[in-house]
Amino acid sequence: MVVLEAQADDRPKAARGSRPRSDDTVRADREESRSPVRRVLLGVLLVVMVVPIYLLVVNAFKSQQEILDNPFSIPFGGLTFAHMSAAISSPQFNVIGGYGFTLFLVVLVDVFCILLAGPAAYAIARSLQRRTQLVLLYFLAGTFIPGAAVIIPVIYVLREIGLANTVTGLVAHDVASTLPVSIFLFVGFIRTIPVDIDHAATIDGAGRYRTFWTIIFPLMRPAVVTVLILNSIGIWNDFVSPQILLSPSSGHYTVTTAIYAGISQYSTDLTKVFPNLLLAVAPVVIFFIYMQRHIISGLTVGAVKG
Amino acid sequence: MVELAGLSDRLTAEQLRGRRRARLRDAAVSFGMMGPAVLLYTVMTVVPVGVAVYLSLTDWDGFSTASFIGLDNYKHLFDDPSSTDAWYVTALIAGAGTVLMVGLGLVYALALKGRSRSNSFFRAVAYFPHVISALILGYLWAAILGTNGAINNTLAKFGVEPVGFLFDETFALISLIAVIVWAGFGFNVVLFVAALQTVPAELLEAAAIDGASRRQINLRVVVPMIAPVVTVATVLNLVGLIRAYDIVVSLTGGGPAGSTQTFTYLILARSFEGTKVGYATAQAVFLMVVSAALALFVTALRNRQDQAATGS
């Protein structure tokens, strides 16, 4: 991760930039898009990527016997909502209930991450002192720490400060885990904003907090959107931290821990597996389709300019 | 923050004191802005690493008081068969996974680099698993590849014996790598497409005019141009795969007979079931060192190639 030169504004420009194209390149592109090799490649891609999702969707509405006999078919007469509604109202491991808690977690972590990472990145980006640059390195070191592997010592620390097995403890851990990459991306972005703007604000009498929140922060929109998308997907999909930092006795289930609790017990009952998995996947896929462009450009930010 | 250049030689002692005070206030504000983030990150991320290092030197079992045993846990790392097996599995997943993901990423990026609606669609198709939890993808594939899964049931209709995709030791590892590659190569596609779109068109035209074939252009001009991004992708894939956990839990559960137990899986399984927390944290510390070393190694290798290429 150290190698990533964060130039958050480079990517969208490069993607959208209208480079003048000669007729030759257009013709070459068209020729290329008709080549048989390419067609085979794309055909394979479509089948391999889409079929598992197709299976997930159709089998969520079939009986166990239908799933076993004809996994790929759509029996128009035999489709049933029974298993889906059973999954929706299941009292044992409620994926729908998991949506609420997971969303709550995502929003809370996002808000605290911006509140902490924003000003910190601003102070780092605008300081000329070497000491402050070391702070950036200190945060970057965090990207080398394999979160799942050191989660046990995290329990130890949470126990010491009295936050073991609490939502507060989980949020604190999650926010801390989002800080390194967020600060890294923010610092890169703030450095592309002219310092003259800050000076003008200072002359007009604004303090540094005010300068940051009212002048600089609104200019950081692309970087903030990127960080929010990265964090939200990361927290929504996280399994290890909620599973280990919030024991089942806490009564709180995220989508992933609810699925884990449910599917690992009933893995042979496919009428429980498919509907629950579909419920878990649906919001993310809808979010992805809706935000596709932002997600794809957001996640590649910084990595391209190596 | 505002520099009043040229005035410093005329400042009185009073003004100097004022400036020093201003600088102090500035430092205090900086500290205030960074403080909360530094504090939380230190307590929740850095301190646990310190605790891990400490615990790794003890025989703590998670309950009783820990006693210091020095480097014994680390010595044990290399003569414990389940630990070396997990390393073998992890290295195979990280190595084969990275090669396949970067390779497929490049092939599909070259096929999808043009700016068209259909290309964006295919890029999104390749990419979408990346936003779904690995745990859930693992369960989905377990339902497809299992003995009663869609593939085996279809094969059965043609009279083919069920294939132990998840129940044969060799097949299970291959299935695990295949699912990981399926879920992750799209990220590389998108990364490489973004890089390919920054390659200047003039360069490709010049090569075409010089009589280079499309294949030659791709191999000799385009791929070298995006080499730095390929390095970044390699590091990200390696460091990511070396920590594979969620997908192992849901796809194979480490089985059959531990044949798909990755290092992270082993660490967490040991911590909970085996109660050997001290030993497990020694493994975690070791994993951390290896993943940092790998990242630095690949980056350094790349830098040296760059320097060789530019002749400096």
XYZ file of C-alpha atoms in Angstrom:
618
model
C 0.000 0.000 0.000
C 2.934 2.302 0.529
C 3.520 2.327 -3.184
C 0.170 3.897 -3.945
C 0.600 7.520 -4.860
C -2.702 9.004 -3.848
C -3.783 11.394 -6.528
C -7.448 11.065 -5.924
C -8.431 13.454 -8.696
C -6.365 11.768 -11.365
C -8.556 8.790 -11.915
C -11.885 10.307 -12.853
C -10.112 12.721 -15.160
C -8.256 9.927 -16.879
C -11.409 7.892 -17.229
C -13.550 10.671 -18.596
C -10.860 12.600 -20.476
C -11.744 13.055 -24.100
C -8.492 12.280 -25.804
C -8.783 13.115 -29.500
C -9.089 9.838 -31.371
C -8.133 9.439 -34.968
C -10.371 7.487 -37.336
C -7.678 4.816 -37.433
C -7.881 4.001 -33.724
C -11.658 3.949 -33.878
C -11.512 1.516 -36.772
C -8.904 -0.576 -34.970
C -11.085 -0.709 -31.861
C -14.057 -1.796 -33.890
C -12.015 -4.503 -35.598
C -10.791 -5.642 -32.212
C -14.277 -5.799 -30.760
C -15.337 -8.140 -33.579
C -12.466 -10.589 -33.180
C -13.590 -14.172 -32.471
C -11.068 -14.599 -29.628
C -12.611 -11.641 -27.872
C -16.104 -13.020 -28.337
C -15.129 -16.340 -26.796
C -13.388 -14.558 -23.907
C -16.427 -12.424 -23.171
C -18.841 -15.324 -23.602
C -16.934 -17.383 -21.041
C -16.790 -14.385 -18.697
C -20.530 -13.821 -18.876
C -21.395 -17.479 -18.243
C -18.919 -18.002 -15.417
C -19.794 -14.810 -13.599
C -23.552 -14.791 -14.072
C -24.539 -18.461 -13.701
C -23.811 -18.659 -9.935
C -25.990 -15.601 -9.351
C -28.682 -17.038 -11.645
C -28.619 -20.254 -9.593
C -28.876 -18.246 -6.401
C -31.916 -16.345 -7.631
C -33.935 -19.207 -9.182
C -33.196 -21.727 -6.451
C -34.335 -19.318 -3.757
C -37.883 -19.923 -5.041
C -37.877 -23.697 -5.503
C -38.521 -26.709 -3.296
C -35.649 -28.883 -2.066
C -36.615 -31.622 -4.541
C -36.752 -29.173 -7.458
C -33.336 -27.731 -6.496
C -31.818 -31.210 -6.388
C -33.490 -32.485 -9.565
C -33.230 -29.452 -11.811
C -30.890 -26.861 -10.344
C -30.687 -24.832 -13.560
C -34.328 -24.833 -14.620
C -37.082 -22.349 -13.907
C -40.208 -24.399 -13.153
C -42.759 -21.686 -13.823
C -45.535 -23.697 -12.226
C -43.539 -24.737 -9.169
C -42.009 -21.469 -8.038
C -42.814 -20.684 -4.436
C -42.350 -17.763 -2.106
C -42.804 -19.998 0.927
C -39.107 -20.504 1.660
C -38.292 -16.883 1.027
C -40.955 -15.649 3.433
C -39.822 -18.267 5.949
C -36.298 -16.861 5.679
C -37.564 -13.289 6.023
C -39.500 -14.087 9.179
C -37.097 -16.656 10.630
C -36.727 -16.016 14.348
C -33.472 -17.992 14.703
C -31.142 -16.097 12.412
C -32.789 -13.074 10.967
C -30.960 -11.704 7.946
C -33.477 -8.887 7.511
C -32.936 -7.937 11.159
C -29.227 -8.041 10.359
C -29.714 -5.323 7.730
C -30.720 -2.815 10.393
C -27.839 -3.489 12.764
C -25.299 -3.661 9.921
C -26.539 -0.382 8.453
C -26.379 1.223 11.890
C -22.786 0.005 12.205
C -21.866 1.260 8.716
C -23.296 4.732 9.330
C -21.693 5.071 12.750
C -18.277 3.945 11.526
C -18.510 6.202 8.450
C -19.379 9.264 10.539
C -16.623 8.717 13.100
C -14.095 7.875 10.419
C -14.739 11.188 8.616
C -14.775 13.160 11.895
C -11.392 11.728 12.919
C -9.627 11.163 9.600
C -10.614 14.504 8.009
C -8.963 16.925 10.458
C -6.003 14.566 10.976
C -5.370 14.338 7.238
C -5.698 18.117 6.968
C -3.131 18.717 9.706
C -0.763 16.204 8.093
C -1.203 17.501 4.552
C -0.695 21.157 5.490
C 2.236 20.736 7.836
C 5.786 21.195 6.617
C 7.320 19.568 9.671
C 8.998 16.226 9.356
C 7.487 15.097 12.638
C 4.010 15.368 11.148
C 5.041 13.368 8.100
C 6.107 10.596 10.446
C 2.512 10.495 11.693
C 1.430 9.603 8.150
C 3.960 6.754 8.073
C 2.692 5.635 11.466
C -0.808 5.309 10.033
C 0.441 3.629 6.862
C 2.096 0.894 8.900
C -1.451 -0.130 9.839
C -2.078 -1.429 6.334
C 0.453 -4.208 6.999
C -1.414 -5.501 10.023
C -3.563 -8.521 9.155
C -6.743 -7.563 10.996
C -8.193 -11.060 11.312
C -4.985 -12.490 12.718
C -4.526 -9.933 15.505
C -8.160 -9.783 16.575
C -7.432 -11.876 19.707
C -5.141 -9.216 21.214
C -7.876 -6.670 20.370
C -10.214 -8.582 22.720
C -7.501 -8.360 25.371
C -7.287 -4.568 24.983
C -11.092 -4.140 24.905
C -11.359 -6.164 28.102
C -8.819 -3.889 29.795
C -10.757 -0.728 28.906
C -14.115 -2.273 29.757
C -15.521 -2.421 26.241
C -15.369 -6.174 25.670
C -18.474 -7.545 23.976
C -20.042 -4.113 23.469
C -21.177 -2.343 20.311
C -18.988 0.613 21.341
C -15.947 -1.652 21.357
C -16.778 -3.020 17.915
C -17.321 0.485 16.504
C -14.048 1.704 18.039
C -12.183 -1.194 16.454
C -13.873 -0.737 13.082
C -13.247 3.022 13.003
C -9.574 2.475 13.867
C -9.282 -0.080 11.079
C -10.636 2.409 8.511
C -8.279 5.233 9.522
C -5.032 4.262 7.717
C -6.411 4.080 4.182
C -8.833 6.994 4.710
C -6.130 9.318 6.021
C -3.806 8.220 3.240
C -6.358 9.042 0.519
C -7.383 12.319 2.184
C -3.791 13.550 2.551
C -3.142 12.854 -1.130
C -6.263 14.745 -2.095
C -5.790 17.756 0.199
C -2.285 18.234 -1.207
C -3.833 18.875 -4.611
C -5.908 21.755 -3.174
C -3.975 25.075 -3.377
C -2.724 26.370 0.014
C -3.704 29.898 -1.075
C -7.296 28.975 -0.287
C -6.337 28.268 3.343
C -4.386 31.524 3.552
C -7.327 33.502 2.237
C -9.549 31.901 4.884
C -7.002 32.666 7.620
C -6.828 36.318 6.555
C -10.611 36.456 6.709
C -10.319 35.323 10.305
C -11.202 31.643 10.142
C -9.472 29.265 12.532
C -8.059 25.994 11.276
C -11.037 23.862 12.208
C -13.356 26.315 10.554
C -11.113 26.545 7.475
C -11.143 22.782 7.204
C -14.825 22.113 7.723
C -16.267 25.043 5.777
C -13.707 25.542 2.998
C -11.552 22.456 2.429
C -13.944 19.647 3.355
C -16.571 20.593 0.741
C -13.804 20.591 -1.890
C -12.838 17.037 -0.906
C -16.089 15.542 -2.142
C -14.585 12.985 -4.542
C -12.164 11.708 -1.889
C -14.910 11.611 0.742
C -17.209 9.634 -1.572
C -14.379 7.170 -2.257
C -13.633 6.700 1.435
C -17.319 6.307 2.300
C -17.776 3.626 -0.383
C -14.609 1.760 0.638
C -15.538 1.827 4.332
C -19.201 1.005 3.839
C -18.516 -2.062 1.699
C -15.751 -3.140 4.076
C -17.863 -2.831 7.230
C -20.990 -4.311 5.621
C -19.047 -7.399 4.508
C -16.906 -7.753 7.618
C -17.322 -11.069 9.344
C -14.384 -11.615 11.698
C -14.721 -8.490 13.860
C -18.458 -8.676 14.618
C -18.242 -12.450 15.056
C -15.375 -12.278 17.538
C -15.866 -8.898 19.241
C -19.635 -9.366 19.735
C -20.462 -12.808 21.033
C -23.884 -14.286 20.174
C -24.936 -13.571 23.758
C -24.920 -9.858 22.919
C -27.980 -10.491 20.733
C -26.617 -8.361 17.903
C -26.280 -9.949 14.473
C -24.839 -8.392 11.353
C -25.808 -9.824 7.963
C -22.640 -11.921 7.844
C -22.824 -13.243 11.409
C -26.545 -14.034 10.958
C -25.739 -15.992 7.793
C -22.902 -17.784 9.588
C -25.144 -18.703 12.498
C -27.865 -19.926 10.130
C -26.164 -21.604 7.214
C -23.509 -23.492 9.149
C -26.312 -25.365 10.947
C -28.571 -26.005 7.977
C -26.150 -26.345 5.108
C -27.934 -29.408 3.692
C -31.359 -27.760 3.651
C -31.027 -25.833 0.393
C -34.422 -24.187 0.894
C -32.817 -22.393 3.829
C -29.446 -21.792 2.152
C -30.525 -20.118 -1.090
C -33.227 -17.721 0.216
C -30.995 -16.537 3.059
C -28.017 -16.034 0.777
C -30.180 -14.141 -1.707
C -31.410 -11.888 1.095
C -27.802 -11.259 2.127
C -26.586 -10.528 -1.394
C -29.526 -8.480 -2.712
C -28.895 -5.112 -1.007
C -25.220 -5.146 -1.952
C -25.884 -6.029 -5.573
C -28.591 -3.359 -5.848
C -26.225 -0.828 -4.282
C -23.530 -1.921 -6.719
C -25.758 -1.578 -9.790
C -26.904 1.846 -8.636
C -23.439 3.148 -7.673
C -21.405 1.067 -10.127
C -19.444 3.910 -11.698
C -18.527 5.473 -8.346
C -17.568 2.172 -6.783
C -15.337 1.119 -9.648
C -13.575 4.464 -10.003
C -13.428 4.879 -6.238
C -11.742 1.595 -5.532
C -9.070 2.077 -8.165
C -8.169 5.575 -6.973
C -4.524 5.966 -6.262
C -3.497 2.529 -7.389
C -3.138 3.540 -11.022
C -0.567 6.260 -10.559
C 2.172 4.027 -9.264
C 0.627 29.953 8.720
C 0.983 33.258 6.880
C 4.662 33.964 6.188
C 5.592 37.614 6.353
C 8.758 37.336 4.304
C 11.327 40.106 4.513
C 10.030 41.580 7.732
C 11.853 39.282 10.140
C 14.963 41.462 10.423
C 12.899 44.342 11.706
C 10.968 42.397 14.338
C 11.300 43.561 17.926
C 11.755 41.179 20.846
C 8.084 41.664 21.645
C 7.041 40.607 18.165
C 9.394 37.607 18.236
C 7.760 36.407 21.407
C 4.390 36.867 19.783
C 5.446 34.754 16.813
C 6.756 32.018 19.040
C 3.449 31.991 20.851
C 1.620 31.837 17.519
C 3.740 28.904 16.427
C 3.039 27.111 19.691
C -0.659 27.723 19.246
C -0.385 26.375 15.719
C 1.330 23.230 16.956
C -1.382 22.827 19.586
C -4.104 23.077 16.956
C -2.309 20.540 14.727
C -2.028 18.252 17.683
C -5.697 18.711 18.450
C -6.632 17.812 14.882
C -4.500 14.684 14.748
C -4.822 13.676 18.382
C -8.148 11.825 18.402
C -7.302 9.798 15.278
C -3.800 8.968 16.551
C -5.165 8.002 19.956
C -7.884 5.679 18.667
C -5.593 4.094 16.086
C -2.898 3.573 18.699
C -5.217 2.002 21.267
C -7.159 -0.210 18.851
C -4.483 -1.184 16.322
C -0.946 -0.526 17.516
C -1.379 -1.574 21.154
C -2.967 -4.915 20.106
C 0.096 -5.591 17.961
C 2.264 -4.898 21.010
C 0.039 -7.166 23.088
C 0.352 -9.821 20.354
C 4.135 -9.630 20.531
C 3.977 -9.944 24.322
C 1.474 -12.826 24.281
C 3.524 -14.620 21.642
C 6.322 -14.890 24.207
C 4.033 -16.558 26.754
C 2.124 -19.801 27.110
C -1.198 -18.021 27.725
C -4.228 -20.246 27.226
C -6.850 -17.510 27.313
C -7.887 -18.029 30.945
C -5.155 -18.532 33.518
C -2.234 -16.198 34.084
C 0.368 -16.188 31.357
C 3.959 -17.132 32.052
C 6.867 -15.914 29.998
C 8.499 -18.628 27.883
C 10.725 -16.613 25.546
C 10.990 -17.638 21.927
C 9.680 -21.175 22.402
C 6.500 -20.496 20.413
C 8.527 -19.239 17.480
C 10.837 -22.267 17.574
C 7.731 -24.420 17.512
C 6.475 -22.696 14.323
C 8.774 -24.696 12.090
C 8.537 -28.154 13.629
C 4.747 -28.246 14.032
C 3.244 -30.174 11.097
C -0.157 -28.429 11.123
C 1.610 -25.081 11.030
C 3.849 -26.039 8.100
C 0.862 -27.559 6.278
C -1.043 -24.314 6.715
C 1.946 -22.443 5.308
C 2.008 -24.703 2.288
C -1.720 -24.137 1.689
C -1.421 -20.378 2.223
C 1.608 -20.071 -0.066
C -0.146 -22.085 -2.765
C -3.292 -19.956 -2.535
C -1.325 -16.700 -2.521
C 1.067 -17.768 -5.287
C -1.338 -19.479 -7.678
C -4.112 -17.019 -6.859
C -1.951 -13.986 -7.566
C -0.588 -15.382 -10.854
C -4.078 -16.321 -12.078
C -5.740 -13.124 -10.898
C -3.094 -10.846 -12.400
C -2.961 -12.927 -15.609
C -6.738 -13.042 -16.103
C -6.901 -9.399 -15.090
C -4.467 -8.464 -17.854
C -6.164 -10.601 -20.514
C -9.609 -9.193 -19.778
C -8.333 -5.652 -19.319
C -6.782 -5.766 -22.805
C -10.077 -7.092 -24.187
C -12.165 -4.475 -22.366
C -9.971 -1.385 -22.454
C -12.030 0.510 -25.041
C -14.546 3.100 -23.883
C -17.894 1.661 -24.854
C -21.105 0.808 -23.129
C -20.716 -2.929 -23.632
C -17.175 -2.811 -22.244
C -18.309 -1.048 -19.074
C -21.006 -3.677 -18.706
C -18.519 -6.545 -18.966
C -16.141 -4.813 -16.569
C -18.950 -4.542 -14.039
C -19.789 -8.221 -14.585
C -16.188 -9.210 -13.865
C -16.035 -6.940 -10.861
C -19.285 -7.419 -8.962
C -18.226 -10.278 -6.603
C -15.732 -7.868 -5.119
C -18.523 -6.004 -3.311
C -20.080 -9.179 -1.859
C -18.832 -10.633 1.399
C -16.373 -13.477 0.855
C -18.222 -15.465 3.514
C -21.444 -15.359 1.506
C -19.716 -16.160 -1.795
C -18.154 -19.179 -0.102
C -21.567 -20.484 1.011
C -22.998 -19.914 -2.471
C -20.195 -21.885 -4.104
C -20.424 -24.580 -1.445
C -24.074 -25.029 -2.473
C -23.053 -25.232 -6.135
C -19.983 -27.480 -5.765
C -21.188 -29.793 -2.974
C -22.026 -33.478 -3.475
C -25.674 -32.458 -3.823
C -24.791 -29.247 -5.604
C -25.944 -28.002 -8.978
C -22.872 -29.247 -10.840
C -22.813 -32.756 -9.411
C -26.565 -33.165 -9.846
C -26.276 -32.168 -13.481
C -23.306 -34.484 -14.016
C -25.305 -37.305 -12.442
C -27.887 -36.977 -15.220
C -25.165 -37.869 -17.695
C -24.160 -40.808 -15.531
C -21.017 -39.188 -14.173
C -19.996 -40.091 -10.616
C -20.117 -37.137 -8.206
C -16.866 -35.196 -8.112
C -15.586 -34.346 -4.639
C -15.002 -30.680 -5.429
C -15.032 -29.927 -1.727
C -14.516 -33.401 -0.265
C -11.383 -34.610 -2.010
C -8.201 -33.141 -0.544
C -6.686 -32.089 -3.878
C -9.934 -30.969 -5.488
C -10.904 -28.968 -2.420
C -7.751 -26.873 -2.616
C -8.220 -26.359 -6.364
C -11.878 -25.390 -5.815
C -10.876 -22.945 -3.097
C -8.303 -21.251 -5.344
C -10.761 -21.206 -8.261
C -13.474 -19.520 -6.183
C -10.976 -16.995 -4.801
C -9.815 -16.175 -8.341
C -13.431 -15.964 -9.563
C -14.244 -13.500 -6.806
C -11.105 -11.399 -7.062
C -9.737 -11.107 -10.597
C -12.292 -8.432 -11.552
C -10.551 -5.962 -9.275
C -7.398 -6.361 -11.365
C -9.381 -5.970 -14.587
C -10.729 -2.615 -13.447
C -7.342 -1.518 -12.131
C -5.569 -2.424 -15.374
C -8.250 -0.869 -17.596
C -7.830 2.408 -15.713
C -4.080 2.177 -16.298
C -4.448 1.200 -19.971
C -6.594 4.236 -20.603
C -3.691 6.478 -19.632
C -1.408 4.968 -22.323
C -1.112 7.684 -24.979
C -2.832 6.827 -28.270
C 0.048 8.373 -30.238
C 2.383 5.701 -28.899
C 0.132 2.900 -30.157
C -0.296 4.602 -33.510
C 3.454 5.020 -33.855
C 3.958 1.332 -33.138
C 1.245 0.384 -35.619
C 2.827 2.581 -38.304
C 6.162 0.880 -37.636
C 4.442 -2.362 -38.595
C 3.926 -3.968 -35.173
C 1.051 -6.445 -34.931
C -1.675 -5.992 -32.344
C -0.176 -8.751 -30.247
C 3.292 -7.204 -30.420
C 1.884 -3.829 -29.444
C 0.125 -5.343 -26.448
C 3.138 -7.316 -25.260
C 5.939 -4.891 -26.059
C 4.340 -1.476 -25.639
C 1.140 -1.588 -23.633
C 2.010 -4.066 -20.888
C 5.425 -2.481 -20.095
C 3.695 0.911 -19.900
C 1.379 -0.291 -17.140
C 4.027 -2.372 -15.346
C 3.969 -0.201 -12.191
C 0.252 -0.859 -11.798
C 0.840 -4.579 -12.304
C 3.314 -4.413 -9.420
C 0.806 -2.661 -7.200
C -1.803 -5.271 -8.094
C 0.643 -8.093 -7.352
C 1.413 -6.687 -3.913
C -2.262 -6.113 -3.110
C -3.238 -9.626 -4.254
C -0.391 -11.347 -2.413
C -0.912 -9.472 0.833
C -4.679 -9.966 0.580
C -4.529 -13.694 -0.214
C -1.992 -14.487 2.469
C -4.715 -13.488 4.957
C -7.505 -15.551 3.356
C -10.003 -16.492 6.026
C -13.727 -15.779 5.439
C -13.967 -17.784 2.250
C -12.215 -20.772 3.853
C -14.712 -20.754 6.706
C -17.714 -20.856 4.405
C -16.456 -22.900 1.446
C -14.531 -25.779 3.016
C -14.293 -25.060 6.740
C -10.594 -25.886 6.438
C -11.364 -29.470 5.481
C -11.282 -32.179 4.352
C -8.695 -33.255 6.929
C -7.202 -29.773 7.191
C -6.209 -29.752 3.519
C -7.510 -26.211 3.002
C -6.518 -24.705 6.344
C -4.875 -21.350 5.724
C -2.623 -19.687 8.239
C -5.236 -17.178 9.415
C -7.797 -19.974 9.706
C -5.386 -21.976 11.840
C -4.615 -18.973 14.064
C -8.275 -18.295 14.814
C -9.190 -21.969 15.176
C -6.315 -22.448 17.645
C -7.229 -19.357 19.621
C -10.757 -20.555 20.215
C -10.838 -24.295 20.221
C -7.252 -25.128 21.036
C -6.826 -22.534 23.808
C -3.190 -22.117 22.748
C -3.462 -18.342 22.506
C 0.244 -17.689 23.049
C 1.247 -19.966 20.225
C -1.511 -18.623 17.952
C -0.376 -15.039 18.468
C 3.198 -16.055 17.650
C 1.798 -17.278 14.343
C -0.082 -13.998 13.891
C 3.065 -11.967 14.514
C 4.942 -14.175 12.068
C 2.198 -13.694 9.460
C 2.401 -9.936 9.900
C 6.161 -9.942 9.366
C 5.856 -12.138 6.286
C 3.142 -10.001 4.700
C 5.103 -6.785 5.326
C 8.274 -8.399 3.982
C 6.455 -9.620 0.867
C 5.054 -6.194 0.138
C 8.449 -4.539 0.570
C 10.184 -7.256 -1.447
C 7.873 -7.009 -4.470
C 8.081 -3.209 -4.395
C 11.866 -3.214 -4.118
C 12.158 -5.726 -6.950
C 10.027 -3.464 -9.074
C 12.068 -0.362 -8.238
C 15.260 -2.142 -9.230
C 13.760 -3.149 -12.563
C 12.698 0.434 -13.114
C 16.190 1.673 -12.426
C 17.684 -0.938 -14.728
C 15.257 0.074 -17.458
C 16.122 3.752 -17.245
C 19.808 2.930 -16.943
C 20.397 4.765 -13.712
